[in-house]
PDB file of C-alpha atoms in Angstrom:
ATOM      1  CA  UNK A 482     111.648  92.717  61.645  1.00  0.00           C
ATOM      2  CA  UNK A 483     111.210  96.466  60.738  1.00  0.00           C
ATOM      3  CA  UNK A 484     112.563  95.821  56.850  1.00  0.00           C
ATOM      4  CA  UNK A 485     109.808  93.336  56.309  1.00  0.00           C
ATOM      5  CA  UNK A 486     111.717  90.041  57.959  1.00  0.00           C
ATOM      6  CA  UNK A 487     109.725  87.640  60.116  1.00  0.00           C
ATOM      7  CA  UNK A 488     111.125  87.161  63.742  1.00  0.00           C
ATOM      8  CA  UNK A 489     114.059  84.858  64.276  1.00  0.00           C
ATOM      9  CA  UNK A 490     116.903  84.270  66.210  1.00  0.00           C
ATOM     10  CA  UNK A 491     118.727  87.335  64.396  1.00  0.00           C
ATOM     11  CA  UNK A 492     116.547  89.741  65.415  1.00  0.00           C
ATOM     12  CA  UNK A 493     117.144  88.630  69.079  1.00  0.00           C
ATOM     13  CA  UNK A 494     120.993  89.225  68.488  1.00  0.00           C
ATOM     14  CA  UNK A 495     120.209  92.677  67.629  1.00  0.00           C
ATOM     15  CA  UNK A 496     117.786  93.174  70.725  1.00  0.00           C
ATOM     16  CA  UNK A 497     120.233  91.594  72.740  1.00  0.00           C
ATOM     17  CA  UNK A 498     123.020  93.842  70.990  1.00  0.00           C
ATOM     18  CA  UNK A 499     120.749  97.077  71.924  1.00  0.00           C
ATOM     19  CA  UNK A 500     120.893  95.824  75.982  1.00  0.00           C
ATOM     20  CA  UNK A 501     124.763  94.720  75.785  1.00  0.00           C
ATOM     21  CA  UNK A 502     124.682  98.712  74.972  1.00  0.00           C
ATOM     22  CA  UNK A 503     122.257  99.554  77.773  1.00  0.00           C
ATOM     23  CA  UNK A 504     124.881  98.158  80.056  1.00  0.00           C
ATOM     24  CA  UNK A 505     127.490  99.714  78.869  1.00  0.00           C
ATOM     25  CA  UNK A 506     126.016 102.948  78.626  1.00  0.00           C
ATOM     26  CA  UNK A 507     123.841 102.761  81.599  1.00  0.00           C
ATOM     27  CA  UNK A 508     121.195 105.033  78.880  1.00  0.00           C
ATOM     28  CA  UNK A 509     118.276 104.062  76.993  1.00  0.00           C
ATOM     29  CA  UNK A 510     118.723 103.821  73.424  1.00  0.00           C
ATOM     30  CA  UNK A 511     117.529 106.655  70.959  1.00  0.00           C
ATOM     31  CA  UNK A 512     116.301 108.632  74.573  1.00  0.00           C
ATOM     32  CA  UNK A 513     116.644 111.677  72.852  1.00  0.00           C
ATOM     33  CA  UNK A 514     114.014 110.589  69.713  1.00  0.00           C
ATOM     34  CA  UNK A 515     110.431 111.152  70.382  1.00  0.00           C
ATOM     35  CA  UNK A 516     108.455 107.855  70.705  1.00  0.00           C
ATOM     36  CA  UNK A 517     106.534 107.873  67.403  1.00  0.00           C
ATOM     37  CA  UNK A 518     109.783 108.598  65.581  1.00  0.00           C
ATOM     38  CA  UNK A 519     112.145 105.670  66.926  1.00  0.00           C
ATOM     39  CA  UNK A 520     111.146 103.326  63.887  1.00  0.00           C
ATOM     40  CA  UNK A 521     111.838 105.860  61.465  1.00  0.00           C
ATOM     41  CA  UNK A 522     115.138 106.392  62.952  1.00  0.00           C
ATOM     42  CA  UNK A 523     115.456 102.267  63.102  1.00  0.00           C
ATOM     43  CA  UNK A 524     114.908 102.157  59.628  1.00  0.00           C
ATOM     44  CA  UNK A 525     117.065 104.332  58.609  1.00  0.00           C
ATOM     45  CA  UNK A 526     119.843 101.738  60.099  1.00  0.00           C
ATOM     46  CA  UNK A 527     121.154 104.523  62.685  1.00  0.00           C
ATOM     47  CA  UNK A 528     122.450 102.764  65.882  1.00  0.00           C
ATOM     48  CA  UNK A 529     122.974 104.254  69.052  1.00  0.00           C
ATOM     49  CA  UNK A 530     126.485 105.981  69.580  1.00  0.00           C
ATOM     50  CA  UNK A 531     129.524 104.138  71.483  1.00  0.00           C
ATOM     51  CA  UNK A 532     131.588 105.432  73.372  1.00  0.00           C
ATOM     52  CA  UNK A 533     135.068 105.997  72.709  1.00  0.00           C
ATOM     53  CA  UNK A 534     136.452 104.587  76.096  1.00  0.00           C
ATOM     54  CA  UNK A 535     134.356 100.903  74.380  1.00  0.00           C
ATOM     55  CA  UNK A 536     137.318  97.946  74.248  1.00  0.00           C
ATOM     56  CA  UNK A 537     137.623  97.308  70.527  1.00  0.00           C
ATOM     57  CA  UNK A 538     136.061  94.021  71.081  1.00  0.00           C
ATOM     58  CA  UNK A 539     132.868  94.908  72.708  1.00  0.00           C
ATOM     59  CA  UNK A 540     132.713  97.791  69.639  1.00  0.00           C
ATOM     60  CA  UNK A 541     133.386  94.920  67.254  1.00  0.00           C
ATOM     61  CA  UNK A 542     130.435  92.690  68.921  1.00  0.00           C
ATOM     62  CA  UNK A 543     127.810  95.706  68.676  1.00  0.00           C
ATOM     63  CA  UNK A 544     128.630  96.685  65.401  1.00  0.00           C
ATOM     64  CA  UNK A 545     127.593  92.931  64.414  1.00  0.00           C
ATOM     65  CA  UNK A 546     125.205  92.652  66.372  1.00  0.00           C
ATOM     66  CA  UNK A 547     123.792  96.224  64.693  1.00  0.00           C
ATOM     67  CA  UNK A 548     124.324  94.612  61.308  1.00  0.00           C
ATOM     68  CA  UNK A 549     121.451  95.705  58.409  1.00  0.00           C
ATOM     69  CA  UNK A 550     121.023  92.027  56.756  1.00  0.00           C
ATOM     70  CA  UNK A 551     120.047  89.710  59.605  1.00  0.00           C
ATOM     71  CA  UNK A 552     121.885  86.911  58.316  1.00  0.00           C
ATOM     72  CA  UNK A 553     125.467  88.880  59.028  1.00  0.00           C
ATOM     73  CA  UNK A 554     124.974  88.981  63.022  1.00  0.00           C
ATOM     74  CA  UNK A 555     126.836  86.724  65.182  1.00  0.00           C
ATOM     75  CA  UNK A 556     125.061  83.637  66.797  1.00  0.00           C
ATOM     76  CA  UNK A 557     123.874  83.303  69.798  1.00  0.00           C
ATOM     77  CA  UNK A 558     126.823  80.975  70.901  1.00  0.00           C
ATOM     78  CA  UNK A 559     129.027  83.479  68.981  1.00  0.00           C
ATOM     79  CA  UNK A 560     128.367  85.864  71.379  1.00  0.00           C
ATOM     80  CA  UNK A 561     128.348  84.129  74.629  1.00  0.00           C
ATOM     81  CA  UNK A 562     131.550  83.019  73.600  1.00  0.00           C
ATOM     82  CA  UNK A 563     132.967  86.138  72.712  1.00  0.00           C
ATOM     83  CA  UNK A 564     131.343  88.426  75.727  1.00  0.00           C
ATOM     84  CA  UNK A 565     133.184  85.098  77.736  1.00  0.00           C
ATOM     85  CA  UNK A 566     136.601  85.598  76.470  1.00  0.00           C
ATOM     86  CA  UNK A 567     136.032  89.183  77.109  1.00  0.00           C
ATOM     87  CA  UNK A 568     135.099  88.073  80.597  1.00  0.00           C
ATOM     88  CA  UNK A 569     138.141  86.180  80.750  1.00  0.00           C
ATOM     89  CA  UNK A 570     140.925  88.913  79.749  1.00  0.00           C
ATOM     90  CA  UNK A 571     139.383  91.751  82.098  1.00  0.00           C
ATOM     91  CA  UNK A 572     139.645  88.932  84.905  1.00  0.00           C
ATOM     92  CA  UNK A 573     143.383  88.189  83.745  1.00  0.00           C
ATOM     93  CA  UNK A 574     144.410  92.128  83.023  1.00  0.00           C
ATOM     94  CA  UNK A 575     142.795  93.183  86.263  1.00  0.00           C
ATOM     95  CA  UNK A 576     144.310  90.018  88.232  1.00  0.00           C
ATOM     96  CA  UNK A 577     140.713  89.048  88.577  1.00  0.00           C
ATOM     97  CA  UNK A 578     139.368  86.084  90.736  1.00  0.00           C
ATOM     98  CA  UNK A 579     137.521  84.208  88.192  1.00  0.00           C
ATOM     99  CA  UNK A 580     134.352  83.271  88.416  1.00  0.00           C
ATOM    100  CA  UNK A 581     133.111  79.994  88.886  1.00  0.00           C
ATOM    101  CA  UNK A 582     132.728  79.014  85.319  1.00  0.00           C
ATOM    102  CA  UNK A 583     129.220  76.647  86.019  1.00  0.00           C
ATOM    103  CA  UNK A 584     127.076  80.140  86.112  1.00  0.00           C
ATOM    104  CA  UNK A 585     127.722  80.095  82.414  1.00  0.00           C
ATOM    105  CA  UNK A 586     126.524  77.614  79.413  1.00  0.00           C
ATOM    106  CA  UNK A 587     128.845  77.139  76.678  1.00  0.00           C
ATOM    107  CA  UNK A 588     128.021  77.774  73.474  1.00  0.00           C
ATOM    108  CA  UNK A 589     126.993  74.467  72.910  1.00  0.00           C
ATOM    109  CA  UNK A 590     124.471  74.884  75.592  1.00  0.00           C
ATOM    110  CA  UNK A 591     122.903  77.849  73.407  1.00  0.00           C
ATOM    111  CA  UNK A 592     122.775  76.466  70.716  1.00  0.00           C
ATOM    112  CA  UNK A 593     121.027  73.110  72.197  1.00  0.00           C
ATOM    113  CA  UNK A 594     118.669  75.737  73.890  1.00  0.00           C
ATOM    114  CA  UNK A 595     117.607  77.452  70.492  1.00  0.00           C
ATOM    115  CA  UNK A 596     117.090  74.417  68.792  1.00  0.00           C
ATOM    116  CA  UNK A 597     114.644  72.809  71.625  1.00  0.00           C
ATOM    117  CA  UNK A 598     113.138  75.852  71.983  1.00  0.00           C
ATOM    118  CA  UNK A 599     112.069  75.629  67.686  1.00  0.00           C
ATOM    119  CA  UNK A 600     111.131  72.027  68.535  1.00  0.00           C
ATOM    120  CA  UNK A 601     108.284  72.845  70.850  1.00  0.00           C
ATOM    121  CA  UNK A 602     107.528  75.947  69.031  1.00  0.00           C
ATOM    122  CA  UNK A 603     106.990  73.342  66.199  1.00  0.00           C
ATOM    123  CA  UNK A 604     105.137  70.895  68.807  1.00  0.00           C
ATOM    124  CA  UNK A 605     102.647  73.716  69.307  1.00  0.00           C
ATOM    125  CA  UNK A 606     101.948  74.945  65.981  1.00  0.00           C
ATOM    126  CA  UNK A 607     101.325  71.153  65.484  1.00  0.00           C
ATOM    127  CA  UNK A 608      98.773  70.244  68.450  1.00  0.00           C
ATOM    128  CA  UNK A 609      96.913  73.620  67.462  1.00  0.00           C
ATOM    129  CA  UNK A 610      96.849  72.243  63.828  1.00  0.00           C
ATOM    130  CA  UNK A 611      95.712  68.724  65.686  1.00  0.00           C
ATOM    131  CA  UNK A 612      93.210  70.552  67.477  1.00  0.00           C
ATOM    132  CA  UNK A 613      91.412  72.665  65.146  1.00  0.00           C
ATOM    133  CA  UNK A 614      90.929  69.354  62.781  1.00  0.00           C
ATOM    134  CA  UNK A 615      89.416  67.581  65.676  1.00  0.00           C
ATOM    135  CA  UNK A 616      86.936  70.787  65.869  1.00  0.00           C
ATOM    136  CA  UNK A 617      86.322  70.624  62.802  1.00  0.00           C
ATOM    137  CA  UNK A 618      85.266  66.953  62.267  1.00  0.00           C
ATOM    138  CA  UNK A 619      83.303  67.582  66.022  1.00  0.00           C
ATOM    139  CA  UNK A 620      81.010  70.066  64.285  1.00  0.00           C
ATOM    140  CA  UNK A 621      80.491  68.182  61.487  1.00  0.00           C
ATOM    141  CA  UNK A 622      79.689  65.208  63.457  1.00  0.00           C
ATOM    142  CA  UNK A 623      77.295  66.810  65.994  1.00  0.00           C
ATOM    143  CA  UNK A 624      76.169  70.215  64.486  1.00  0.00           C
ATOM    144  CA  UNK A 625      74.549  68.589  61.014  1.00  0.00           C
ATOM    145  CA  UNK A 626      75.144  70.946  57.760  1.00  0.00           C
ATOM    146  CA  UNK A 627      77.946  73.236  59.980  1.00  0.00           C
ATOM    147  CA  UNK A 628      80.542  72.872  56.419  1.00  0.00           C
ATOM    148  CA  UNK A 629      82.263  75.994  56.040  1.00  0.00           C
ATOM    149  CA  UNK A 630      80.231  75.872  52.907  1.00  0.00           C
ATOM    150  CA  UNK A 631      76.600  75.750  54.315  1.00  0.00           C
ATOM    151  CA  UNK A 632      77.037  78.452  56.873  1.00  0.00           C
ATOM    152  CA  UNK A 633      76.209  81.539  56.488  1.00  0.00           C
ATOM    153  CA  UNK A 634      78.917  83.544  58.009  1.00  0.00           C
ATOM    154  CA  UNK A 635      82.826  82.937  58.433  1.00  0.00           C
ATOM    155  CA  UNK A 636      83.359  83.893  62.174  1.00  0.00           C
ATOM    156  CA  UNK A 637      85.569  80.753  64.466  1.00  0.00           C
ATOM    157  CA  UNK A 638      82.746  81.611  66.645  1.00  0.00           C
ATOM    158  CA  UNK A 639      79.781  78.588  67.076  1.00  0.00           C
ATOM    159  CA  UNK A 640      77.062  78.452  69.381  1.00  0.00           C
ATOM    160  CA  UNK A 641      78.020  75.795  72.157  1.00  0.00           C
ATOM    161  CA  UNK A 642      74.721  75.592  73.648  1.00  0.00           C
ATOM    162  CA  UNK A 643      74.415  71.930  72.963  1.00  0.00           C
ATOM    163  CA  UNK A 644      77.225  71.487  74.690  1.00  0.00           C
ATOM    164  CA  UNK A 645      78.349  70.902  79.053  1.00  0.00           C
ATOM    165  CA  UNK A 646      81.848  71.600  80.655  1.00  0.00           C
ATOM    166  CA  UNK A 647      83.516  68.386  81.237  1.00  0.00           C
ATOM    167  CA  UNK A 648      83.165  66.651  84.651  1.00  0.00           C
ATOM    168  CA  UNK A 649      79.556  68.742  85.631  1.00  0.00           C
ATOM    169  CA  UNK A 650      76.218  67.476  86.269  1.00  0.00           C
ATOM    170  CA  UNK A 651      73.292  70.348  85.867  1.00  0.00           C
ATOM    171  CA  UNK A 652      71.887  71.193  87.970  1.00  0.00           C
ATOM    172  CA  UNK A 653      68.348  72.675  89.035  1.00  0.00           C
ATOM    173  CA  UNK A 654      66.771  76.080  90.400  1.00  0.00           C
ATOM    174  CA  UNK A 655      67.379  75.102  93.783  1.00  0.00           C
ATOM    175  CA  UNK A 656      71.597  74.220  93.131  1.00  0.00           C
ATOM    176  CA  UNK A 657      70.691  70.479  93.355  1.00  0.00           C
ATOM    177  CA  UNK A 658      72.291  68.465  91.063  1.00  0.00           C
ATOM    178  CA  UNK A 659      70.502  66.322  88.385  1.00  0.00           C
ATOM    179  CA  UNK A 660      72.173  63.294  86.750  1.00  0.00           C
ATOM    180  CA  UNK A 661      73.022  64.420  83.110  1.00  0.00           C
ATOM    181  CA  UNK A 662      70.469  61.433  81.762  1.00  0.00           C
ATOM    182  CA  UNK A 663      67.494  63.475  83.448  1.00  0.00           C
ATOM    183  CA  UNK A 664      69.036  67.245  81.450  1.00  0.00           C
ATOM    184  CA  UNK A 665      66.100  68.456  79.080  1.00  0.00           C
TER     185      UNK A 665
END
């Protein structure tokens, strides 16, 4: 996102790259930069330092996971699957009981996850669409001559005054209601 890319599922893979090393490391990140200079150091593609003691897989995974062009890090489901076989040779060199594998989703699972997770992003972006339109053709129904082109300034701001809340009746000095027929 710093080189100019939008946000997308790689630059998750590199956030969640940075907190595989938190864990490890049990340190923040760049701790020793000073706040306004952690971009510059970002940008300049520097990564955090792993320790030697790091299996060569879990050095592999970062170092992907780290990598400059977005479209060179692993995918999500790459990674679970990868941080699970990991999971899976400690368990076996250490003589491990292994955990009960239904705490995990499979890679599969991820991926199904990302995907309906871009579906309702889409569903959003197109009920907001959906919506503005339908505020649109509102204030050209009941506001007459409110066209982008006949008003006189471009704020998304409109006087509502003409309008109630849904599901209210006015009401008077006193707090008595009125019936919304009898509203002046």
């Amino acid at each position: 996102m710093l080189h100019g890319h939008s946000y997308s599922l790689s630059s998750d893979i590199y956030s969640l790259t940075m907190v595989l090393w938190e864990v490890l490391t049990c340190e923040a990140p760049f701790d020793d930069v000073a706040d306004e200079d952690v971009t510059e150091v970002l940008l300049s593609g520097a990564t955090p330092a792993v320790p030697a003691w790091t299996p060569a897989p879990f050095r592999q995974l970062l170092a992907e996971g780290w990598a400059r062009d977005p479209a060179a890090r692993p995918s999500a489901a790459n990674v679970l699957a990868r941080l699970t076989a990991m999971l899976a040779e400690l368990e076996q060199e250490y003589n491990l009981e292994p955990l009960d594998p239904s705490i995990f989703f499979g890679p599969e699972a991820a991926e199904e996850a990302y995907a309906h997770q871009a579906a309702l992003f889409q569903q959003q972006q197109q009920q907001l669409l959906e919506q503005q339109q339908q505020q649109q053709q509102f204030e050209q129904q009941v506001v007459p001559g409110s066209s982008s082109q006949q008003r006189s300034h471009s704020s998304p701001v409109y006087p509502l005054n003409y309008m109630y809340p849904r599901d209210s009746t006015p009401v008077d000095s006193r707090g008595v209601g009125r019936p919304f027929a009898d509203h002046a």
